[in-house]
Amino acid sequence: MTPDTAGNFPQRITFADAQRIVSTVAHATRLPIERIAVEQAGGRVLAEELVAGIALPSFDNSAMDGFALRACDQASDGETCLRLVGEQFAGRSLALTIAAGECTRITTGAQLPAGADSIVMKEHARVEGDQVWLQRSVAAGTHVRRAGEDVQPGDHILAAGERLTPAQASLAASLGMADLAVHRRPTVAVFTTGDELRAPGQTLAPGEIYDSNRTLLQNLLRAEGLDPVAWPILTDDPARMRALLRDAADAFDVVITCGGVSAGEKDFLPQLLSELGRIHFWKVLMRPGMPLLFGDVGKAQVLGLPGNPVSVLATFLTCGRDLLNGMQGLARPRQRLHARLTRDLRKAHDRREFLRGRLDHGDDAILRVTPHPADGSHRLLGAADSDCLLVLPEATQEWVEGDIVEVLHYA
Ligand code: AMP
Ligand code: MG
C-alpha cells in the first residue's frame, strides 16, 4: 500500500483482509530454526516432524507392585500357591524367566519376566517364605503394559507447526529425544507514545495520564512466552520517533508501538512508517482498533496499535498474536470458541466489532457469554472485568439472548 500524492492512506480494509495480510507477511518472515533442549521446548513451535525411534512402552512391564505369574497356573477354585523364584524391580532387567507354578516379585515399571503374562497386586497376595498365596485370581494380561501399546517405532508423533504442550514435549523426551528443532522466538520492542504519558509512580501534572499500555503490552507478550523490551516513553516528536524506530527496527524482529496512528495532529507514525519502510495496511474496518497500522522497516515488522487501551487489547489479540505466532511457524489456527449470549445485543455499524465479555456456564453446562456494559475503547475496567472478546461479524446488527456468538479467549 502506498500513500497518494497528498501523503494520505485513504484505504480501509476489511478485518478479514487485514488478517490475511498479517498471515501472509508472517509466513514470508518465518523465523529461523534452532535446536533447544527438550526440557525448554514447551510453548515453542516445533519445526520438524517427530517420528518415534523406539516403542512405548519399550518392553512389557508391570502396572502394579505385586507378583508376576502365568494366569494359567491359578487354581480354578480356592487359593493359588506359587513358588517365589526371584525379584524384578524397576531398573536393569535381570532377564528372569518363570516356569509352571512359579512367580516373581515385581514393582511398577519393572520388566515382565519371560513366561509371565499377568500381575497380581501385592495387596491380594500373602508371602510365606518362598510361597506366595494369591487371594484373587486374575485374567491373563491383567496389570501388564504391553510393549508398543502406546507408540510403535516409525509412528508419526507430532507434526511441524505444533506449539508444544508440556505433554507433547514430555512425549518427545520419553522417546529419548534430547533436543528438538523449533522456530526462534521473535524479539519484540515495545514503544508507547504520547506527550501525556507518565510512568506509574510519577506525579501527574494536569492533563497527563499514566502509561497503562506499556504494562498491558508487555504482559500480553509475556503471556505468549516472549520477552519484550520496552523502550522509554516516546514523546510526540517525529524526529525522535524516527530515530528510535529506525534503531529498534535494526535490532528487533518486531516493533510494536501504541498511540499516534489516528488522524490527530500528533499522529506521526503512519507517515514515518511510509518514509522509513513500507505500509502493509493502515485502518481496518474493526471496532475498536480501526486505525491499526502494519508495515515494515528493513527486516522488522512494525505493528502500530491505536492508543486506546481496549484497542490495544483487541488489535493485539486479533492481529498481533497471529503475526507473532505465524512468524514462529504455528500451523494450526487458534481454536474457535462459541458461546450463547446472555442478553440481546445491537451494533449500529457494519465493521467487525470486538466486545469485552465474560464466559461462564449455565445450568445446562453450555458455555455462555455476558457482554460487558462498558462501551468505549478507553474503559480499561471493562477489559479487566472480562476474559474474552465477543466477535461480532460485519453483516449482523442484532442478536437476541441465546444466540451463539464466537468468542476469543484472552488467554
Ligand atoms: P492516540 O492514538 O495517541 O491519539 O491515543 C488515543 C488515546 O489513547 C488517547 O486518549 C491517549 O491518551 C490514550 N493512550 C495512548 N497511549 C496510551 C498509553 N500508553 N497508556 C494509556 N493510554 C494511552
Ligand atoms: Mg497520542
Short mmCIF file of C-alpha atoms and ligand atoms in Angstrom, two decimals:
data_model
loop_
_atom_site.label_atom_id
_atom_site.label_comp_id
_atom_site.label_asym_id
_atom_site.label_seq_id
_atom_site.Cartn_x
_atom_site.Cartn_y
_atom_site.Cartn_z
CA MET A 1 0.00 0.00 0.00
CA THR A 2 1.43 3.38 -0.91
CA PRO A 3 0.29 6.88 0.01
CA ASP A 4 -1.39 9.03 -2.60
CA THR A 5 0.31 12.24 -3.72
CA ALA A 6 -1.03 14.08 -0.71
CA GLY A 7 0.59 11.51 1.56
CA ASN A 8 -2.76 10.09 2.69
CA PHE A 9 -3.66 6.46 3.11
CA PRO A 10 -7.32 6.52 2.16
CA GLN A 11 -7.98 2.82 2.03
CA ARG A 12 -9.69 0.97 4.81
CA ILE A 13 -9.50 -2.76 4.55
CA THR A 14 -11.80 -5.38 5.94
CA PHE A 15 -10.81 -7.26 9.03
CA ALA A 16 -10.56 -10.47 7.01
CA ASP A 17 -8.16 -8.79 4.55
CA ALA A 18 -6.09 -7.49 7.45
CA GLN A 19 -5.86 -10.99 8.88
CA ARG A 20 -4.89 -12.39 5.50
CA ILE A 21 -2.12 -9.83 5.10
CA VAL A 22 -0.84 -10.50 8.61
CA SER A 23 -0.74 -14.20 7.88
CA THR A 24 0.99 -13.77 4.50
CA VAL A 25 3.62 -11.47 5.98
CA ALA A 26 4.14 -13.79 8.93
CA HIS A 27 4.64 -16.70 6.58
CA ALA A 28 7.14 -14.74 4.48
CA THR A 29 9.12 -13.68 7.56
CA ARG A 30 9.17 -17.01 9.33
CA LEU A 31 11.95 -17.07 11.89
CA PRO A 32 14.93 -19.41 11.62
CA ILE A 33 15.10 -22.79 13.27
CA GLU A 34 17.18 -23.58 16.33
CA ARG A 35 17.68 -26.72 18.36
CA ILE A 36 16.87 -26.47 22.04
CA ALA A 37 16.85 -28.88 24.96
CA VAL A 38 13.59 -30.81 25.16
CA GLU A 39 13.08 -29.52 28.72
CA GLN A 40 12.90 -25.98 27.33
CA ALA A 41 10.64 -26.83 24.41
CA GLY A 42 7.19 -26.36 25.97
CA GLY A 43 5.42 -23.41 24.34
CA ARG A 44 7.76 -23.37 21.35
CA VAL A 45 6.63 -24.15 17.82
CA LEU A 46 8.05 -27.40 16.51
CA ALA A 47 9.94 -27.05 13.23
CA GLU A 48 10.32 -30.75 12.40
CA GLU A 49 8.15 -33.81 12.28
CA LEU A 50 8.80 -36.16 15.16
CA VAL A 51 8.96 -39.85 14.30
CA ALA A 52 9.28 -42.40 17.08
CA GLY A 53 12.60 -44.26 17.06
CA ILE A 54 11.51 -46.68 19.78
CA ALA A 55 8.33 -48.28 21.02
CA LEU A 56 6.47 -47.01 24.07
CA PRO A 57 6.42 -48.85 26.37
CA SER A 58 9.66 -50.23 25.04
CA PHE A 59 9.25 -53.56 26.91
CA ASP A 60 6.41 -55.46 28.57
CA ASN A 61 6.23 -54.27 32.16
CA SER A 62 4.12 -54.24 35.26
CA ALA A 63 1.49 -51.61 36.00
CA MET A 64 1.43 -52.56 39.69
CA ASP A 65 3.62 -53.56 42.60
CA GLY A 66 2.92 -57.27 43.10
CA PHE A 67 3.74 -60.66 41.66
CA ALA A 68 4.25 -61.71 38.06
CA LEU A 69 2.77 -65.08 37.14
CA ARG A 70 1.28 -67.24 34.42
CA ALA A 71 -2.51 -66.81 34.54
CA CYS A 72 -2.93 -70.49 33.60
CA ASP A 73 -1.22 -71.57 36.85
CA GLN A 74 -4.05 -70.24 39.01
CA ALA A 75 -6.29 -72.72 40.78
CA SER A 76 -9.78 -72.89 39.33
CA ASP A 77 -11.20 -72.74 42.87
CA GLY A 78 -9.66 -71.69 46.17
CA GLU A 79 -6.31 -70.01 46.77
CA THR A 80 -3.39 -70.47 44.40
CA CYS A 81 0.05 -71.12 45.82
CA LEU A 82 3.07 -70.26 43.65
CA ARG A 83 6.79 -70.55 44.28
CA LEU A 84 8.67 -67.26 44.53
CA VAL A 85 11.75 -67.57 42.28
CA GLY A 86 13.10 -64.03 42.12
CA GLU A 87 12.58 -60.28 42.31
CA GLN A 88 12.49 -57.87 39.41
CA PHE A 89 12.42 -54.22 40.41
CA ALA A 90 12.11 -51.27 38.03
CA GLY A 91 15.57 -50.73 36.58
CA ARG A 92 18.05 -53.02 34.92
CA SER A 93 16.44 -56.20 33.65
CA LEU A 94 17.60 -59.41 35.36
CA ALA A 95 16.20 -61.37 32.38
CA LEU A 96 14.21 -63.59 34.74
CA THR A 97 12.09 -66.45 33.47
CA ILE A 98 9.29 -68.21 35.25
CA ALA A 99 8.13 -71.73 34.65
CA ALA A 100 4.90 -73.52 35.61
CA GLY A 101 3.88 -72.86 39.23
CA GLU A 102 6.38 -70.02 39.70
CA CYS A 103 6.15 -66.27 40.24
CA THR A 104 8.44 -63.32 40.88
CA ARG A 105 8.07 -60.23 42.97
CA ILE A 106 7.76 -57.21 40.69
CA THR A 107 7.41 -53.43 41.02
CA THR A 108 5.63 -50.91 38.80
CA GLY A 109 7.56 -50.32 35.60
CA ALA A 110 9.74 -53.40 36.02
CA GLN A 111 10.25 -55.71 33.05
CA LEU A 112 7.92 -58.67 32.97
CA PRO A 113 9.86 -61.96 33.43
CA ALA A 114 9.77 -64.23 30.38
CA GLY A 115 6.84 -66.62 30.65
CA ALA A 116 4.78 -64.31 32.89
CA ASP A 117 1.62 -62.80 31.46
CA SER A 118 -0.20 -61.29 34.46
CA ILE A 119 0.32 -59.40 37.67
CA VAL A 120 -1.44 -59.87 40.97
CA MET A 121 -1.30 -56.80 43.18
CA LYS A 122 0.74 -57.23 46.31
CA GLU A 123 -2.36 -56.30 48.37
CA HIS A 124 -4.01 -59.51 47.06
CA ALA A 125 -1.20 -61.89 47.93
CA ARG A 126 0.37 -63.31 51.09
CA VAL A 127 4.00 -64.39 51.26
CA GLU A 128 5.16 -67.26 53.45
CA GLY A 129 8.84 -67.96 52.92
CA ASP A 130 9.21 -68.79 49.25
CA GLN A 131 5.50 -69.42 48.87
CA VAL A 132 3.08 -66.82 47.56
CA TRP A 133 -0.61 -67.31 48.22
CA LEU A 134 -2.90 -65.47 45.84
CA GLN A 135 -6.23 -64.38 47.28
CA ARG A 136 -7.66 -63.36 43.92
CA SER A 137 -7.30 -64.80 40.50
CA VAL A 138 -6.62 -62.55 37.55
CA ALA A 139 -7.27 -62.84 33.84
CA ALA A 140 -4.27 -63.17 31.54
CA GLY A 141 -2.86 -59.73 30.76
CA THR A 142 -4.04 -58.11 34.00
CA HIS A 143 -1.88 -55.15 35.02
CA VAL A 144 0.56 -55.76 32.19
CA ARG A 145 1.64 -52.84 30.00
CA ARG A 146 2.46 -54.25 26.60
CA ALA A 147 5.47 -53.08 24.59
CA GLY A 148 4.36 -50.72 21.84
CA GLU A 149 0.77 -50.33 23.04
CA ASP A 150 1.20 -46.54 23.14
CA VAL A 151 3.67 -45.86 20.33
CA GLN A 152 5.28 -48.04 17.66
CA PRO A 153 8.70 -47.30 16.15
CA GLY A 154 8.12 -45.27 13.00
CA ASP A 155 4.88 -43.72 14.25
CA HIS A 156 4.48 -40.05 13.31
CA ILE A 157 4.12 -38.45 16.68
CA LEU A 158 3.98 -34.71 16.11
CA ALA A 159 3.81 -32.51 13.06
CA ALA A 160 5.89 -29.42 12.38
CA GLY A 161 3.97 -26.27 13.25
CA GLU A 162 2.56 -27.54 16.56
CA ARG A 163 3.01 -25.37 19.61
CA LEU A 164 4.37 -27.90 22.05
CA THR A 165 2.27 -28.52 25.12
CA PRO A 166 4.01 -29.82 28.24
CA ALA A 167 2.65 -33.29 27.45
CA GLN A 168 3.95 -33.17 23.86
CA ALA A 169 7.42 -32.07 24.97
CA SER A 170 7.50 -34.86 27.52
CA LEU A 171 6.35 -37.36 24.87
CA ALA A 172 9.42 -36.37 22.84
CA ALA A 173 11.55 -36.83 25.98
CA SER A 174 10.01 -40.27 26.57
CA LEU A 175 11.17 -41.23 23.08
CA GLY A 176 14.71 -40.28 24.06
CA MET A 177 14.87 -37.04 22.09
CA ALA A 178 17.27 -34.73 23.92
CA ASP A 179 16.71 -31.67 21.77
CA LEU A 180 14.14 -30.50 19.29
CA ALA A 181 14.12 -28.19 16.28
CA VAL A 182 11.88 -25.21 16.97
CA HIS A 183 11.45 -21.81 15.41
CA ARG A 184 13.27 -18.99 17.09
CA ARG A 185 11.05 -16.70 19.09
CA PRO A 186 10.71 -13.17 17.78
CA THR A 187 12.49 -10.40 19.62
CA VAL A 188 9.99 -7.62 20.27
CA ALA A 189 10.47 -3.93 21.05
CA VAL A 190 7.55 -2.10 22.62
CA PHE A 191 7.01 1.64 22.32
CA THR A 192 4.34 3.71 23.97
CA THR A 193 3.93 7.18 22.53
CA GLY A 194 2.30 10.38 23.74
CA ASP A 195 3.21 13.65 25.43
CA GLU A 196 0.55 12.94 28.03
CA LEU A 197 2.11 9.72 29.33
CA ARG A 198 3.91 9.30 32.63
CA ALA A 199 5.20 6.11 34.17
CA PRO A 200 3.21 4.77 37.15
CA GLY A 201 4.85 6.05 40.32
CA GLN A 202 5.50 9.52 38.91
CA THR A 203 3.42 12.56 39.81
CA LEU A 204 0.89 13.60 37.20
CA ALA A 205 0.61 17.19 36.02
CA PRO A 206 -2.84 18.34 34.84
CA GLY A 207 -3.68 16.69 31.52
CA GLU A 208 -1.29 13.79 31.99
CA ILE A 209 -2.18 10.12 32.43
CA TYR A 210 -0.32 7.02 33.46
CA ASP A 211 1.07 4.83 30.72
CA SER A 212 -1.02 1.68 31.06
CA ASN A 213 -0.43 0.24 27.61
CA ARG A 214 3.20 -0.47 28.36
CA THR A 215 2.11 -2.81 31.14
CA LEU A 216 -0.69 -4.25 29.03
CA LEU A 217 1.52 -4.96 26.04
CA GLN A 218 4.42 -6.33 27.98
CA ASN A 219 2.17 -8.69 29.85
CA LEU A 220 0.32 -9.76 26.71
CA LEU A 221 3.66 -10.53 25.11
CA ARG A 222 4.96 -12.38 28.14
CA ALA A 223 1.81 -14.45 28.15
CA GLU A 224 2.86 -15.52 24.64
CA GLY A 225 6.19 -16.70 26.04
CA LEU A 226 8.05 -13.70 24.64
CA ASP A 227 10.47 -11.40 26.37
CA PRO A 228 9.67 -7.89 25.14
CA VAL A 229 11.95 -4.92 25.60
CA ALA A 230 10.05 -1.72 26.38
CA TRP A 231 11.75 1.46 25.23
CA PRO A 232 11.39 4.74 27.15
CA ILE A 233 8.07 6.51 26.56
CA LEU A 234 8.24 8.35 23.25
CA THR A 235 7.03 11.93 23.22
CA ASP A 236 5.10 13.11 20.17
CA ASP A 237 8.27 14.28 18.48
CA PRO A 238 8.59 12.96 14.93
CA ALA A 239 12.37 13.38 14.73
CA ARG A 240 12.93 11.37 17.89
CA MET A 241 10.33 8.81 16.86
CA ARG A 242 12.04 8.39 13.52
CA ALA A 243 15.46 7.83 15.12
CA LEU A 244 14.22 5.36 17.71
CA LEU A 245 12.01 3.48 15.29
CA ARG A 246 14.95 3.01 12.97
CA ASP A 247 17.19 1.86 15.81
CA ALA A 248 14.60 -0.60 17.06
CA ALA A 249 13.95 -1.92 13.56
CA ASP A 250 17.66 -2.67 13.20
CA ALA A 251 17.76 -4.70 16.37
CA PHE A 252 14.37 -6.45 16.73
CA ASP A 253 12.21 -8.79 14.68
CA VAL A 254 9.02 -6.97 15.61
CA VAL A 255 8.40 -3.42 16.77
CA ILE A 256 5.06 -2.78 18.44
CA THR A 257 4.04 0.81 19.04
CA CYS A 258 0.88 2.17 20.52
CA GLY A 259 -0.67 5.55 20.03
CA GLY A 260 -0.04 8.10 17.30
CA VAL A 261 -1.72 6.22 14.45
CA SER A 262 -5.04 8.05 14.11
CA ALA A 263 -5.83 11.26 12.32
CA GLY A 264 -4.78 13.75 15.03
CA GLU A 265 -2.16 16.46 14.56
CA LYS A 266 0.27 14.46 16.68
CA ASP A 267 -0.26 11.12 14.97
CA PHE A 268 3.03 10.83 13.12
CA LEU A 269 3.52 7.10 12.87
CA PRO A 270 1.78 6.31 9.55
CA GLN A 271 3.78 8.96 7.75
CA LEU A 272 7.02 7.92 9.45
CA LEU A 273 6.47 4.28 8.61
CA SER A 274 5.87 5.08 4.96
CA GLU A 275 9.09 7.12 4.88
CA LEU A 276 11.27 4.63 6.74
CA GLY A 277 9.82 1.48 5.26
CA ARG A 278 6.53 0.18 3.90
CA ILE A 279 2.93 0.15 4.97
CA HIS A 280 1.10 -3.17 4.52
CA PHE A 281 -2.14 -1.61 5.67
CA TRP A 282 -3.48 1.26 7.71
CA LYS A 283 -7.03 1.39 9.02
CA VAL A 284 -9.10 -1.73 9.35
CA LEU A 285 -12.88 -1.98 9.43
CA MET A 286 -12.95 -3.11 13.02
CA ARG A 287 -14.11 -1.62 16.30
CA PRO A 288 -12.23 -0.89 18.43
CA GLY A 289 -8.87 -0.61 16.73
CA MET A 290 -9.80 0.99 13.42
CA PRO A 291 -6.54 2.96 12.93
CA LEU A 292 -4.40 -0.20 13.18
CA LEU A 293 -1.19 0.23 11.19
CA PHE A 294 1.03 -2.56 9.88
CA GLY A 295 4.20 -2.34 7.85
CA ASP A 296 7.91 -2.99 7.95
CA VAL A 297 11.17 -1.15 8.31
CA GLY A 298 14.08 -3.16 6.97
CA LYS A 299 13.71 -6.68 8.34
CA ALA A 300 11.48 -5.66 11.25
CA GLN A 301 7.71 -5.94 11.17
CA VAL A 302 6.10 -2.86 12.65
CA LEU A 303 2.69 -3.05 14.23
CA GLY A 304 1.26 0.34 15.13
CA LEU A 305 -1.56 -0.23 17.60
CA PRO A 306 -4.01 2.55 18.38
CA GLY A 307 -3.51 4.25 21.76
CA ASN A 308 -6.78 3.48 23.49
CA PRO A 309 -6.19 0.63 25.92
CA VAL A 310 -9.08 -1.55 24.75
CA SER A 311 -7.97 -1.05 21.15
CA VAL A 312 -4.53 -2.28 22.16
CA LEU A 313 -6.08 -5.39 23.66
CA ALA A 314 -8.36 -6.07 20.69
CA THR A 315 -5.79 -5.44 17.96
CA PHE A 316 -3.10 -7.39 19.78
CA LEU A 317 -5.33 -10.39 20.43
CA THR A 318 -6.73 -10.46 16.90
CA CYS A 319 -3.77 -9.42 14.73
CA GLY A 320 -0.63 -9.04 16.87
CA ARG A 321 -0.83 -12.53 18.27
CA ASP A 322 -1.34 -14.02 14.80
CA LEU A 323 1.69 -12.18 13.48
CA LEU A 324 3.93 -13.40 16.30
CA ASN A 325 2.60 -16.95 16.08
CA GLY A 326 2.85 -17.05 12.30
CA MET A 327 6.46 -15.86 12.39
CA GLN A 328 7.16 -18.83 14.67
CA GLY A 329 5.65 -21.19 12.15
CA LEU A 330 2.48 -22.04 14.06
CA ALA A 331 0.38 -24.02 11.62
CA ARG A 332 -2.84 -24.52 13.48
CA PRO A 333 -5.26 -21.60 13.83
CA ARG A 334 -6.49 -20.83 17.31
CA GLN A 335 -9.35 -23.00 18.42
CA ARG A 336 -12.60 -21.12 17.83
CA LEU A 337 -14.92 -21.00 20.79
CA HIS A 338 -18.60 -20.25 20.65
CA ALA A 339 -20.93 -19.24 23.44
CA ARG A 340 -24.57 -18.37 23.99
CA LEU A 341 -25.37 -14.70 24.59
CA THR A 342 -26.95 -13.93 27.96
CA ARG A 343 -28.64 -10.78 26.64
CA ASP A 344 -29.72 -9.04 23.47
CA LEU A 345 -27.13 -7.03 21.54
CA ARG A 346 -27.17 -4.42 18.83
CA LYS A 347 -24.50 -2.74 16.83
CA ALA A 348 -25.02 0.28 14.68
CA HIS A 349 -22.23 -0.14 12.14
CA ASP A 350 -21.00 -2.64 9.59
CA ARG A 351 -17.49 -3.13 10.90
CA ARG A 352 -16.36 -6.19 12.79
CA GLU A 353 -16.87 -5.49 16.47
CA PHE A 354 -14.97 -6.91 19.41
CA LEU A 355 -16.83 -6.51 22.69
CA ARG A 356 -15.45 -7.37 26.07
CA GLY A 357 -17.25 -10.25 27.73
CA ARG A 358 -17.17 -12.82 30.47
CA LEU A 359 -17.57 -16.52 29.95
CA ASP A 360 -19.29 -18.92 32.26
CA HIS A 361 -21.54 -21.96 32.19
CA GLY A 362 -25.27 -22.08 32.61
CA ASP A 363 -27.06 -24.91 34.44
CA ASP A 364 -27.09 -26.78 31.13
CA ALA A 365 -23.24 -26.69 31.18
CA ILE A 366 -23.21 -24.84 27.88
CA LEU A 367 -20.71 -22.01 27.57
CA ARG A 368 -22.33 -18.60 27.71
CA VAL A 369 -21.01 -15.10 27.42
CA THR A 370 -22.11 -11.86 29.04
CA PRO A 371 -21.07 -8.71 27.20
CA HIS A 372 -19.62 -6.05 29.50
CA PRO A 373 -21.85 -2.98 29.68
CA ALA A 374 -18.93 -0.53 29.41
CA ASP A 375 -18.61 0.87 25.94
CA GLY A 376 -15.71 3.00 24.79
CA SER A 377 -12.20 1.88 23.99
CA HIS A 378 -10.72 3.93 26.83
CA ARG A 379 -12.53 1.95 29.52
CA LEU A 380 -9.99 -0.45 30.87
CA LEU A 381 -12.09 -1.58 33.82
CA GLY A 382 -14.40 -3.37 31.39
CA ALA A 383 -11.39 -5.20 29.97
CA ALA A 384 -10.13 -6.06 33.44
CA ASP A 385 -13.58 -7.43 34.33
CA SER A 386 -13.71 -9.64 31.23
CA ASP A 387 -11.97 -12.73 29.99
CA CYS A 388 -12.83 -12.74 26.30
CA LEU A 389 -13.76 -10.72 23.26
CA LEU A 390 -17.07 -11.36 21.56
CA VAL A 391 -16.53 -11.39 17.83
CA LEU A 392 -19.47 -9.70 16.11
CA PRO A 393 -19.35 -10.10 12.34
CA GLU A 394 -19.81 -7.21 9.93
CA ALA A 395 -23.12 -8.15 8.38
CA THR A 396 -25.15 -8.78 11.52
CA GLN A 397 -26.56 -5.92 13.53
CA GLU A 398 -28.83 -7.59 16.07
CA TRP A 399 -28.60 -10.56 18.35
CA VAL A 400 -31.06 -11.88 20.87
CA GLU A 401 -30.43 -13.67 24.13
CA GLY A 402 -29.49 -17.28 23.41
CA ASP A 403 -27.84 -16.56 20.04
CA ILE A 404 -24.47 -18.20 19.55
CA VAL A 405 -21.50 -15.90 19.02
CA GLU A 406 -17.82 -16.52 18.53
CA VAL A 407 -15.61 -15.60 21.47
CA LEU A 408 -11.88 -15.12 21.63
CA HIS A 409 -10.43 -16.00 24.99
CA TYR A 410 -7.81 -13.58 26.29
CA ALA A 411 -5.57 -16.38 27.48
P1 AMP B 1 -3.61 8.31 20.31
O1 AMP B 1 -3.87 7.16 19.40
O2 AMP B 1 -2.16 8.56 20.50
O3 AMP B 1 -4.37 9.52 19.89
O4 AMP B 1 -4.20 7.89 21.70
C1 AMP B 1 -5.56 7.57 21.83
C2 AMP B 1 -5.95 7.57 23.28
O5 AMP B 1 -5.23 6.58 23.96
C3 AMP B 1 -5.64 8.87 24.00
O6 AMP B 1 -6.68 9.12 24.92
C4 AMP B 1 -4.36 8.56 24.71
O7 AMP B 1 -4.14 9.39 25.83
C5 AMP B 1 -4.54 7.14 25.06
N1 AMP B 1 -3.24 6.48 25.19
C6 AMP B 1 -2.28 6.48 24.27
N2 AMP B 1 -1.22 5.78 24.69
C7 AMP B 1 -1.53 5.34 25.92
C8 AMP B 1 -0.82 4.56 26.86
N3 AMP B 1 0.40 4.11 26.62
N4 AMP B 1 -1.45 4.26 28.02
C9 AMP B 1 -2.70 4.72 28.26
N5 AMP B 1 -3.41 5.45 27.40
C10 AMP B 1 -2.83 5.77 26.24
MG MG B 2 -1.05 10.07 21.10
#
